Coordinates of C-alpha atoms in Angstrom, one line a residue:
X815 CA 125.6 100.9 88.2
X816 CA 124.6 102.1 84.8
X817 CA 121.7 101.5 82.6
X818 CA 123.3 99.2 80.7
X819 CA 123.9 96.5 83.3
X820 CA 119.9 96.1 83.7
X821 CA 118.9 93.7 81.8
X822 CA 115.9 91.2 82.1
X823 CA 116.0 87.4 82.9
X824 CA 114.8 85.2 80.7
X825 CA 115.5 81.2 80.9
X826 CA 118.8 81.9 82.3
X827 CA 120.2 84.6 80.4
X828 CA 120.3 88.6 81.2
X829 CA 118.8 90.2 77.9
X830 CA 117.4 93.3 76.5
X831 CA 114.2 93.5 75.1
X832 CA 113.6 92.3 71.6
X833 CA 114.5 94.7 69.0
X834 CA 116.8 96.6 72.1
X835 CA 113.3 98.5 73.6
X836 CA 113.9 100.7 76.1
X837 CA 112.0 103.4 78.3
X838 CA 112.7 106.1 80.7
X839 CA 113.8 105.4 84.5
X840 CA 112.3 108.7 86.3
X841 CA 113.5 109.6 90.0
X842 CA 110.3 111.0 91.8
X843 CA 112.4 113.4 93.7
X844 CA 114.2 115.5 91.0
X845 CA 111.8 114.7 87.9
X846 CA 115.5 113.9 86.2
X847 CA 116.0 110.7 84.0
X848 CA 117.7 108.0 85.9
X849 CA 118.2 105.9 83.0
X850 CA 116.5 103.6 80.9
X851 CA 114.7 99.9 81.8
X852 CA 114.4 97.0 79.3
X853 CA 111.0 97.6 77.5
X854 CA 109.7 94.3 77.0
X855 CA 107.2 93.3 73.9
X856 CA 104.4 90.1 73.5
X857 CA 107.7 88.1 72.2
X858 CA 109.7 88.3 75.5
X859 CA 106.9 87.9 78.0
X860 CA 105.7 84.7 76.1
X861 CA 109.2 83.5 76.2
X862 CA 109.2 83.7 79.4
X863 CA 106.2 81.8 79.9
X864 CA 107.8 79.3 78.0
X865 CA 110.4 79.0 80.3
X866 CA 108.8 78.7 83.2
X867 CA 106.5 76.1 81.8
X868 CA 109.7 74.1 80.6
X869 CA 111.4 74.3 83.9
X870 CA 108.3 73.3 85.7
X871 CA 107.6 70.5 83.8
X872 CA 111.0 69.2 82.8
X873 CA 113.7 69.7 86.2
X874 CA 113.2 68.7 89.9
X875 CA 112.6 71.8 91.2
X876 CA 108.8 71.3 91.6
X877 CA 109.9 68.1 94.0
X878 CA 113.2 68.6 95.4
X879 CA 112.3 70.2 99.1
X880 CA 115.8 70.3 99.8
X881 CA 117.3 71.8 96.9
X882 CA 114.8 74.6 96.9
X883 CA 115.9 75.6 100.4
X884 CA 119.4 75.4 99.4
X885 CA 118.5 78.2 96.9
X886 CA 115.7 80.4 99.0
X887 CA 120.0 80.5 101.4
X888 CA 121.6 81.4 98.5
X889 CA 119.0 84.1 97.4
X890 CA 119.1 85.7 101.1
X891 CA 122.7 85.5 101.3
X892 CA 123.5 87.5 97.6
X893 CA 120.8 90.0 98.9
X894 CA 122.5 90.4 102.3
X895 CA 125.9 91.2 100.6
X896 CA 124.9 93.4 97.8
X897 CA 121.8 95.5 100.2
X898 CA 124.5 98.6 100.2
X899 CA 124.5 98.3 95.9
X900 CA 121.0 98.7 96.1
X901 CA 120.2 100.6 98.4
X902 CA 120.7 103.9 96.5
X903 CA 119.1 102.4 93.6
X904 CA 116.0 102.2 95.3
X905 CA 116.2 105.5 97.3
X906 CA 116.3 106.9 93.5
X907 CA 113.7 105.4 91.6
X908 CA 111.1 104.5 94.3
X909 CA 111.6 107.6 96.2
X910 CA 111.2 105.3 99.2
X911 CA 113.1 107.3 102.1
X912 CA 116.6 105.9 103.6
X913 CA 115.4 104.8 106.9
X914 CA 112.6 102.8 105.2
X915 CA 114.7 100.8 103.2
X916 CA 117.3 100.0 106.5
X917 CA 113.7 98.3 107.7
X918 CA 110.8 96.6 105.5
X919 CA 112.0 98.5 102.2
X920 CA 114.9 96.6 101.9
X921 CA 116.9 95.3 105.2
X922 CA 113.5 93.9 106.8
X923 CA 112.7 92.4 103.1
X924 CA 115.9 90.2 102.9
X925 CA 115.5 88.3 106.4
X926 CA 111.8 87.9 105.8
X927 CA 112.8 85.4 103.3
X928 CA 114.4 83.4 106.3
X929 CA 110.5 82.7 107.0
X930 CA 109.8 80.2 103.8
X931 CA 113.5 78.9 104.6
X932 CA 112.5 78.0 108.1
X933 CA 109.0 76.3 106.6
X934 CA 110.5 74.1 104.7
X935 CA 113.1 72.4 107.1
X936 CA 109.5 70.8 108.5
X937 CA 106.9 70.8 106.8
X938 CA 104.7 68.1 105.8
X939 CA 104.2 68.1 102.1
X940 CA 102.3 64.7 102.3
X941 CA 100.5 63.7 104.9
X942 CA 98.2 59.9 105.9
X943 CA 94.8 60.7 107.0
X944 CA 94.3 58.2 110.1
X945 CA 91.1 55.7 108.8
X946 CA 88.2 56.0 110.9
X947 CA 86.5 52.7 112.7
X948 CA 85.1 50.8 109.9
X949 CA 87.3 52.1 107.4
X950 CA 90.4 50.4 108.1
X951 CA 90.6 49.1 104.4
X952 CA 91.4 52.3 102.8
X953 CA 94.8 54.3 102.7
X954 CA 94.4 57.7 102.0
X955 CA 97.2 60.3 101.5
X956 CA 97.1 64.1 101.6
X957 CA 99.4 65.7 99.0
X958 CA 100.3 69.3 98.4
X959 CA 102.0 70.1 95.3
X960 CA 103.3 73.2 93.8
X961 CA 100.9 75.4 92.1
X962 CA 102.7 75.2 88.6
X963 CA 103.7 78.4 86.5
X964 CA 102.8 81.9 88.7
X965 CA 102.8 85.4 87.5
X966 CA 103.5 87.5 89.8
X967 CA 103.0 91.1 89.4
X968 CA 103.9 94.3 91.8
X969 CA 103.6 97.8 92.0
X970 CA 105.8 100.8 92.8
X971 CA 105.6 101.5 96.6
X972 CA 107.6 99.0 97.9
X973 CA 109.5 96.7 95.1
X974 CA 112.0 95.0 96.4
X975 CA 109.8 93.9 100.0
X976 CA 107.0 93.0 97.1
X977 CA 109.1 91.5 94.5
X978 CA 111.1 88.7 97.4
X979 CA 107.0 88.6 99.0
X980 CA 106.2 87.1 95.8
X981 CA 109.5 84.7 94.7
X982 CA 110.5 83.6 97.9
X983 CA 106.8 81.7 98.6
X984 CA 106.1 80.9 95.2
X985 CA 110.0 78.9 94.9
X986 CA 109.7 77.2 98.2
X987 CA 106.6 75.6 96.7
X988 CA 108.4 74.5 94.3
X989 CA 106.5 76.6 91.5
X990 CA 108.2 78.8 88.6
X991 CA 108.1 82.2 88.0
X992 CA 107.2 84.9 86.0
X993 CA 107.7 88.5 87.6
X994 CA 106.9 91.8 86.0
X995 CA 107.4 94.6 88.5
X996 CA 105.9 98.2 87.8
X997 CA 107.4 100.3 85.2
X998 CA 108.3 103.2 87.1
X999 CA 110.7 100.7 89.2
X1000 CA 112.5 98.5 87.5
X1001 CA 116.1 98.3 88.1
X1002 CA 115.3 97.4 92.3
X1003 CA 113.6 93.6 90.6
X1004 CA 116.2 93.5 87.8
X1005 CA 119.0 93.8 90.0
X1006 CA 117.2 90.9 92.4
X1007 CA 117.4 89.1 88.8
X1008 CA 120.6 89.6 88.1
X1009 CA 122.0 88.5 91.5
X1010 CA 119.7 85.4 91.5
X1011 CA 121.0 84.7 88.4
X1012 CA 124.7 85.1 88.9
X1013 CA 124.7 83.4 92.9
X1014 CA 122.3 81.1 93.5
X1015 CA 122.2 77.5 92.0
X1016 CA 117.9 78.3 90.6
X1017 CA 118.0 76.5 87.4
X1018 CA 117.5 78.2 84.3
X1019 CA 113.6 79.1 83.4
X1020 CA 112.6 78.8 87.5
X1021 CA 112.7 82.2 87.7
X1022 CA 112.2 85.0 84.8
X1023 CA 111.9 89.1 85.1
X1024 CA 110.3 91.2 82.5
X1025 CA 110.0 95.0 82.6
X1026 CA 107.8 97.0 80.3
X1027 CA 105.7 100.5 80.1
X1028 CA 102.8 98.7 78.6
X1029 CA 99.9 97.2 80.0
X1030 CA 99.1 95.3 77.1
X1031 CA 102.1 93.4 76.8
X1032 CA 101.7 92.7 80.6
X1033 CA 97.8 91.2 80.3
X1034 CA 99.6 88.3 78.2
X1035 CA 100.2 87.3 82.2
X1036 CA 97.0 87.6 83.0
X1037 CA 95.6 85.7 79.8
X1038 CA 98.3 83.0 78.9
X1039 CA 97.2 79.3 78.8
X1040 CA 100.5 78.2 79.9
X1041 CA 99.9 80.3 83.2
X1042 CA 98.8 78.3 86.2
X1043 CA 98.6 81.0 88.5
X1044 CA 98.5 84.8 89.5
X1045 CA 99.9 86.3 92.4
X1046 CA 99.1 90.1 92.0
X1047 CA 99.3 93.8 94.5
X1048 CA 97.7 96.6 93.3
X1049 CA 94.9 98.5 93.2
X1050 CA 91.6 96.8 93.3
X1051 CA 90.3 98.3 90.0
X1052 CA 93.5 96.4 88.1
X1053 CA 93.2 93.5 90.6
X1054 CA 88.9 93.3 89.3
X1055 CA 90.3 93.3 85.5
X1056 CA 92.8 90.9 86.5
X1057 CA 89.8 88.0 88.0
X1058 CA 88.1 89.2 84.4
X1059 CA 91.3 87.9 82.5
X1060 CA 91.8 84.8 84.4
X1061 CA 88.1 83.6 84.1
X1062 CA 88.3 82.2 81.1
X1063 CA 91.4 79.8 82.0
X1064 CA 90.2 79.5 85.4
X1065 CA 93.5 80.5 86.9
X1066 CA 94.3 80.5 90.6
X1067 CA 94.3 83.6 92.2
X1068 CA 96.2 85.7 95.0
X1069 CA 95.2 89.1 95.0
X1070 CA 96.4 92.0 97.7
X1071 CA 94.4 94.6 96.7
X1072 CA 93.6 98.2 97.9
X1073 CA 92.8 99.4 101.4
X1074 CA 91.4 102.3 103.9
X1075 CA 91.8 101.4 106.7
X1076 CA 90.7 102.3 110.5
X1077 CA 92.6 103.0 113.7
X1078 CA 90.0 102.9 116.2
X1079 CA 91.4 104.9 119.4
X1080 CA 88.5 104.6 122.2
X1081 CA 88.3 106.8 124.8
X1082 CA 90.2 105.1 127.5
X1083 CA 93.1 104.8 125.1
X1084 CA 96.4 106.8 125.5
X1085 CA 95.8 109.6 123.2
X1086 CA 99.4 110.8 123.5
X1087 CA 101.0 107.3 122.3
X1088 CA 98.4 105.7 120.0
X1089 CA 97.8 109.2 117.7
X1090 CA 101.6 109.7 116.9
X1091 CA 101.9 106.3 116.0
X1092 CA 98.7 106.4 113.4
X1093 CA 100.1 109.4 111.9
X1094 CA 103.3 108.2 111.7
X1095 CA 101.8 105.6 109.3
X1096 CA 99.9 108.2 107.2
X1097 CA 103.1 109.8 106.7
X1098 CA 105.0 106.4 106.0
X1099 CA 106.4 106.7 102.3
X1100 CA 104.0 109.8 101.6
X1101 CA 101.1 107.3 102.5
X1102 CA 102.0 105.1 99.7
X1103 CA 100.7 102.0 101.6
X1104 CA 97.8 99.5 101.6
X1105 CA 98.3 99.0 105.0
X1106 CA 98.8 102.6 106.3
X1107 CA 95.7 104.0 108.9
X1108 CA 93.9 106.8 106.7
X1109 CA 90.6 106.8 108.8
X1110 CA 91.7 108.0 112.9
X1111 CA 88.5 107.2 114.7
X1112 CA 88.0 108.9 117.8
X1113 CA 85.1 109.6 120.1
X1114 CA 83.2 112.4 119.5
X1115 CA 84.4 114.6 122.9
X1116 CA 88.0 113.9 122.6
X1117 CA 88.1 114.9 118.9
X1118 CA 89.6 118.7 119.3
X1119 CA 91.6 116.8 121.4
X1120 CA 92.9 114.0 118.8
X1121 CA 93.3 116.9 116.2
X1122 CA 96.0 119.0 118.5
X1123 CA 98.2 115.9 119.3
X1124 CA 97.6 114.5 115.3
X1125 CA 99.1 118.1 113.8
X1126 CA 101.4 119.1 116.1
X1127 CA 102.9 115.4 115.5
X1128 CA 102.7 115.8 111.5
X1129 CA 104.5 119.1 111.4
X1130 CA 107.0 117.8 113.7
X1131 CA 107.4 115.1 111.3
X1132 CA 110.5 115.9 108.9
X1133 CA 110.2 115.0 105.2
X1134 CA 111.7 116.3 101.9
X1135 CA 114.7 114.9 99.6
X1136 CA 114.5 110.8 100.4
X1137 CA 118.2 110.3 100.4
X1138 CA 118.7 112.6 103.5
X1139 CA 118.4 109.8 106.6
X1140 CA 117.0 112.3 108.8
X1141 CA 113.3 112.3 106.7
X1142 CA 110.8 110.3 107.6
X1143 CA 108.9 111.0 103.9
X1144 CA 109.9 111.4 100.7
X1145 CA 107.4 112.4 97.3
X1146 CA 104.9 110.4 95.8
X1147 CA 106.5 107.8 93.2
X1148 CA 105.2 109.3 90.1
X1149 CA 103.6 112.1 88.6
X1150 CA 100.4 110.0 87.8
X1151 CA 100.1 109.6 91.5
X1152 CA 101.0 113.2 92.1
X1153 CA 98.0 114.6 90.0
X1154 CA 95.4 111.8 91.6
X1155 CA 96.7 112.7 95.2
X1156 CA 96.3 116.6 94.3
X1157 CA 92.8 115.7 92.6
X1158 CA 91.8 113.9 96.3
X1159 CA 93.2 117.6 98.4
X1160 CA 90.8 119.4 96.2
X1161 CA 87.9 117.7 97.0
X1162 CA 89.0 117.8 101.3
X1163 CA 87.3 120.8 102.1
X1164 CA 83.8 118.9 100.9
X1165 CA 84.8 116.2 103.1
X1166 CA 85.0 118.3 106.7
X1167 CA 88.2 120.6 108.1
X1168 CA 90.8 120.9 106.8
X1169 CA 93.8 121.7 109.7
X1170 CA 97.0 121.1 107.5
X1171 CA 98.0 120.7 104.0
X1172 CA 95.7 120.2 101.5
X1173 CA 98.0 120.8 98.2
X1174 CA 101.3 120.7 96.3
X1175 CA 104.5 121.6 98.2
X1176 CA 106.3 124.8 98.0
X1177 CA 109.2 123.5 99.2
X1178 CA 110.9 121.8 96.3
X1179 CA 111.2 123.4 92.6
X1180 CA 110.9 119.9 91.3
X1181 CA 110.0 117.0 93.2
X1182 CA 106.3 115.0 93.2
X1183 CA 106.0 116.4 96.6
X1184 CA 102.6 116.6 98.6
X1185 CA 102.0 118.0 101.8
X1186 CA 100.8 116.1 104.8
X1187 CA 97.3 116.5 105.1
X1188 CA 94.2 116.3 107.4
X1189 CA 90.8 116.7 107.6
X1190 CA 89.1 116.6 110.6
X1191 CA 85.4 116.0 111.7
X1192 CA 85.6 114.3 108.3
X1193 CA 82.0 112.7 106.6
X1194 CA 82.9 109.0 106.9
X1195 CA 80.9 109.0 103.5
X1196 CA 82.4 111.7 101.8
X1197 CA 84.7 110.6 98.7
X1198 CA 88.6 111.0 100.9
X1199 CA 86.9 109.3 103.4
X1200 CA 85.9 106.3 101.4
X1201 CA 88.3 106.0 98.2
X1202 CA 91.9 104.7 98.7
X1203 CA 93.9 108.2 98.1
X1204 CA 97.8 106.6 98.2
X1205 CA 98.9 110.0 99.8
X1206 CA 99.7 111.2 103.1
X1207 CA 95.9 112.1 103.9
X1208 CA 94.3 111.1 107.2
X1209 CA 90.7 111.2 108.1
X1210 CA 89.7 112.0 111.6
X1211 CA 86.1 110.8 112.0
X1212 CA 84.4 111.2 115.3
X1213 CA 82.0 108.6 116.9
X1214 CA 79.7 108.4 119.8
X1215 CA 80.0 104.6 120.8
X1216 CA 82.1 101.2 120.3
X1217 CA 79.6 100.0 118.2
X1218 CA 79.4 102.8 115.7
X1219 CA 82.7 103.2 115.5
X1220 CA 82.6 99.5 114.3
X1221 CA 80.2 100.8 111.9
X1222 CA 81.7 103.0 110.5
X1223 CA 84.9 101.3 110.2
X1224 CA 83.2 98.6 108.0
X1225 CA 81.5 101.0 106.1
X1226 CA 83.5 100.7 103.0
X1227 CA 84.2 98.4 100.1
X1228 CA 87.5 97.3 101.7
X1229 CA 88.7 95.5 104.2
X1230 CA 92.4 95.0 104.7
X1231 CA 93.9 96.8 108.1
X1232 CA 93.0 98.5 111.2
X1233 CA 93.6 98.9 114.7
X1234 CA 92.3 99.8 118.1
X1235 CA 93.3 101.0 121.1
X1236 CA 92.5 100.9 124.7
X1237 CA 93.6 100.6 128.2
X1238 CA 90.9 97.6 128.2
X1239 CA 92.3 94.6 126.6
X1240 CA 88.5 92.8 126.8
X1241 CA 86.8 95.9 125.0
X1242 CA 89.6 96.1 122.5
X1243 CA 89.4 92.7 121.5
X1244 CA 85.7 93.0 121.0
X1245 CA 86.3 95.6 118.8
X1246 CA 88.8 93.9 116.6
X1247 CA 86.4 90.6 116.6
X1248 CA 84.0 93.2 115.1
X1249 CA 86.3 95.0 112.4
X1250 CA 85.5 93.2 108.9
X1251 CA 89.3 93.4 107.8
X1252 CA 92.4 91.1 107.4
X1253 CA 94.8 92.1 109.9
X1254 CA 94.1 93.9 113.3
X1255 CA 96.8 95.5 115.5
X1256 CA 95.7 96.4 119.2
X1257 CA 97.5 99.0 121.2
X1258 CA 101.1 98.8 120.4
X1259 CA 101.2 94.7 118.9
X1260 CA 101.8 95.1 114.8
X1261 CA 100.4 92.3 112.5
X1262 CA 103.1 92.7 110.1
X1263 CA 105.5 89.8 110.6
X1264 CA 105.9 87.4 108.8
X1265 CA 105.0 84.2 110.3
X1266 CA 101.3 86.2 110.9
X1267 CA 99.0 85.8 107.6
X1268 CA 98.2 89.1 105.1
X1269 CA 95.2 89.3 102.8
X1270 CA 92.0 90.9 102.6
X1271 CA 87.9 90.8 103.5
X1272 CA 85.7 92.4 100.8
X1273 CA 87.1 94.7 98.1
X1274 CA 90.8 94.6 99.3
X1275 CA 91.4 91.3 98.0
X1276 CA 91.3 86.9 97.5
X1277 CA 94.1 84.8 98.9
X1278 CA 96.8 85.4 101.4
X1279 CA 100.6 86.1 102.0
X1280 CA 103.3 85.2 104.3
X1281 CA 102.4 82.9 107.1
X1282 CA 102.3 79.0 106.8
X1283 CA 99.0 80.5 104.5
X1284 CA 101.3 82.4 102.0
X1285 CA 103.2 78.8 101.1
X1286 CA 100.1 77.1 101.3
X1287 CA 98.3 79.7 98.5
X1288 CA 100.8 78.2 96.2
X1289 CA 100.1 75.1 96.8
X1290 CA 97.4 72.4 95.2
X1291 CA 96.0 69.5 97.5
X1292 CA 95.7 66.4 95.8
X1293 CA 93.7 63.2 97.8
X1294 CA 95.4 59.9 96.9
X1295 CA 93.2 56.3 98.5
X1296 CA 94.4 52.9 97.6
X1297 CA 95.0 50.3 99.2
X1298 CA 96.3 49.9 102.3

C-alpha cells in the first residue's frame, strides 16, 4: 500500500492533514524512508475533538448495548481478513519481528477484542440495590454509563495490540474516541482507521485517528475541555506530565505506565525451565516491553549457576532482520531509543559483570540494532538496575532469602510485573502476596490474557486494562433513589 492511501479519520472521512502536512515513515531495520504519515496540526486534532463530542452527545451510540456489539464483530471480522495486508506493514515500521505479530503483535490483538464482545452479551449496565430492613420505601438504582469523549494515546512497541487495547473497551462503553498513536508508527493505526471506516457500521465522529511528529499539537488531548477522559501507555515521565495537564479539567485517567520488573527464581525452582523463559522475555522485541523481566533474581549460591543457563540461552537466541520468521528479535524502534539503550550499556560495567553484550551490533551496516545484554551480580541500586532501559538488558541480582528477595524486588519506583518460581506452590504464593506490582505470574501461569486485569502499583501507573476492570475504567457510576 502506498503512502498515499494513509490518511487520517476524522468524523467519517479519511483526510490529510491541513494544509497536506506530512512527515517521514522510518523502518528501524534499514534506516530507509518507508513513506510519509499525515502530520496533523492544532486545527485537525480539535476537529476531532469536535467530533467525538458531537457523536457522543448527539447519536445512540453511548446507549445502544446492542449496536455497539454489532460493531466491536464487525471491527474483529475486517481485521481478521485484512491481518496478511498489515502484517508487513507492521514488520516495517515497528520493526516488531514476524512471529510476534502471528501472536500478541497482531493475530493475538484481533481475537482479544472477542473479550469486550463477549462482556457485553451480559452485562449489567443498571443494576437495583436490594433495600435493607427498614428501608423498604426507597428504590435505588446503580447505573454505569459511558465515560464520554477519551483520548487515547499509544506508543511505538506494540501499535496495533495497543491501539484495539484502547478502542475496543472504550466503544463497548459506549464512549467516543480520539486516538493518536506514536509518530514513528503510524500507518499500523491508520490502516485500523481506514478499515473501521470502510466495514463496520461506527457512525461518523465515534471514532477519530490523528497522526503527528509534534508533541505540542498532541497535548491539545491532554488539555482540551471537550475531553472527558484519557486513556494513555508510555513512559511514566510523559504519563506524570499527562496527570499535570489533566488537573486543571479534572479529567479521568488510565495510565499504563513504565516498568522493571522481577522474576524471582527461588532455589527449589527449575533453573533449567524458568531462566530460558525470563530471558526469552528480555529478548522479546529487543526488550521493548513494559511487561518484559529485566531484574532475574536468584539466590546468592546458585548465581554462577543462573548466569551459565541465562547466556548460553541468549546466544542461542537468533535475532537480526525482523522480516526473517526464524528471529526471535529485531532492532530497537527508533534511533532515539537506540542512543538511550547505548547510553544505559555504557553505564553496565558500573552496575556489576558484564557476561554478554554491552553495545551497538556489528552485525548490520544499518539497522538500530543492540546486542543482548547482561550484567550479572548486578547492584540492585545501581542506575540499569533501577531505571526502565526499553532494551534487551537483564539484571541478574543475587539474594540470600525469600524475604530479601521481596525487598529487593519492591525496591523501585514501579510496580507493574513479576514473577516467581518454585517447586513449592505455598512459598511461591507467599512471595507473589508480597511483590508490590500489578500482575504476578508463578512458574509457568502468564497473567497476560485478557479476561485477567492489567495496571500498575506505584510509579507504573493509575487505572486498569482488559478484564471486566478495563470496561469498567470507562465507565461512570451514577446512584439513582426514588420512589419505589
Amino acid at each position: 500500500m502506498s503512502d498515499s492511501q494513509y490518511r487520517m479519520l476524522i468524523d467519517g472521512e479519511l483526510v490529510e492533514a491541513t494544509g497536506g502536512r506530512v512527515y517521514d515513515n522510518i523502518n528501524p531495520a534499514t534506516e530507509e524512508v518507508l513513506g510519509t504519515a499525515p502530520n496533523a496540526g492544532v486545527e485537525d486534532v480539535e476537529r476531532a475533538i469536535h467530533a467525538a463530542r458531537r457523536a457522543f452527545d448527539t447519536t445512540t451510540w453511548s446507549t445502544d448495548v446492542e449496536f455497539r456489539r454489532t460493531c466491536l464483530i464487525q471491527l474483529q471480522d475486517v481485521l481478521r481478513k485484512h491481518a496478511e495486508d498489515m502484517r508487513p506493514v507492521l514488520i516495517a515500521e515497528a520493526g516488531l519481528p514476524y512471529e510476534l505479530t502471528k501472536q500478541v503483535g497482531l493475530d493475538g490483538s484481533i481475537e482479544m477484542i472477542g473479550h469486550y464482545i463477549d462482556l457485553l452479551e451480559n452485562y449489567e449496565f443498571e443494576k437495583v440495590i436490594t433495600p435493607n430492613a427498614g428501608d423498604e420505601g426507597a428504590h435505588r438504582v446503580i447505573r454505569r454509563e459511558a465515560a464520554g469523549v477519551v483520548a487515547a494515546i499509544t506508543p511505538w512497541n506494540y501499535p496495533v495490540f495497543l491501539a484495539l487495547g484502547k478502542l475496543a473497551p472504550t466503544l463497548a462503553a459506549g464512549c467516543t474516541v480520539v486516538l493518536k498513536p506514536a509518530p514513528d508508527t503510524p500507518w499500523s493505526t491508520l490502516e485500523i482507521g481506514r478499515l473501521l471506516n470502510e466495514h463496520t457500521d461506527i457512525p461518523a465522529g465515534v471514532v477519530n485517528i490523528v497522526t503527528t511528529d509534534d508533541n505540542e499539537v498532541a497535548s491539545v488531548l491532554t488539555t482540551h475541555p471537550e475531553v472527558d477522559a484519557i486513556t494513555f501507555t508510555g513512559s511514566t515521565a510523559t504519563g506524570r506530565r499527562i496527570m499535570a495537564a489533566a488537573a486543571p479539567t479534572v479529567k479521568r485517567l488510565q495510565l499504563e505506565l513504565g516498568g522493571k520488573s522481577s522474576a524471582i527464581v527461588l532455589d527449589d525452582a527449575d533453573f533449567a525451565s524458568a531462566i530460558p523463559f525470563i530471558v526469552g522475555t528480555t529478548m522479546s522485541h529487543a526488550g521493548q516491553g513494559c511487561g518484559i523481566y529485566s531484574r532475574l533474581l536468584v539466590p546468592r549460591e546458585r548465581q554462577e549457576e543462573a548466569i551459565a543457563i541465562a547466556e548460553a540461552t541468549m546466544k542461542m537466541i537468533p535475532w537480526g532482520d525482523p522480516a526473517d520468521p526464524n528471529n526471535y528479535m529485531g532492532p530497537l524502534a527508533n534511533k532515539k531509543q537506540y542512543e538511550s539503550v547505548l547510553r544505559y550499556y555504557a553505564q553496565a560495567e558500573d552496575a556489576g559483570r558484564v557476561i554478554t553484550g554491552g553495545k551497538a551490533s556489528d552485525r548490520f551496516d544499518k539497522g538500530y540494532y543492540v546486542e543482548p545484554t547482561i550484567v550479572a551480580d548486578a547492584d540492585p541500586r545501581s542506575v540499569v538496575a533501577q531505571e526502565e532501559i526499553f532494551g534487551p538488558l537483564l539484571c541478574i541480582i543475587p539474594f540470600d532469602d525469600d524475604d530479601e528477595a521481596i525487598a529487593i524486588s519492591n525496591d523501585t519506583v514501579y510496580g507493574l510485573a513479576g514473577g516467581v518460581w518454585s517447586a513449592d506452590p505455598e512459598r511461591a504464593r507467599k512471595v507473589a502476596e508480597g511483590m508490590r506490582a500489578g500482575a504476578i505470574q508463578i512458574n509457568d501461569q502468564m497473567w497476560n490474557h485478557q479476561t485477567a486485569p492489567f495496571g500498575g502499583y506505584k510509579q507504573s501507573g493509575v487505572g486498569r486494562e482488559w478484564g471486566v476492570e478495563g470496561l469498567e475504567d470507562m465507565l461512570q457510576v451514577k446512584s439513582i433513589a426514588r420512589p419505589a
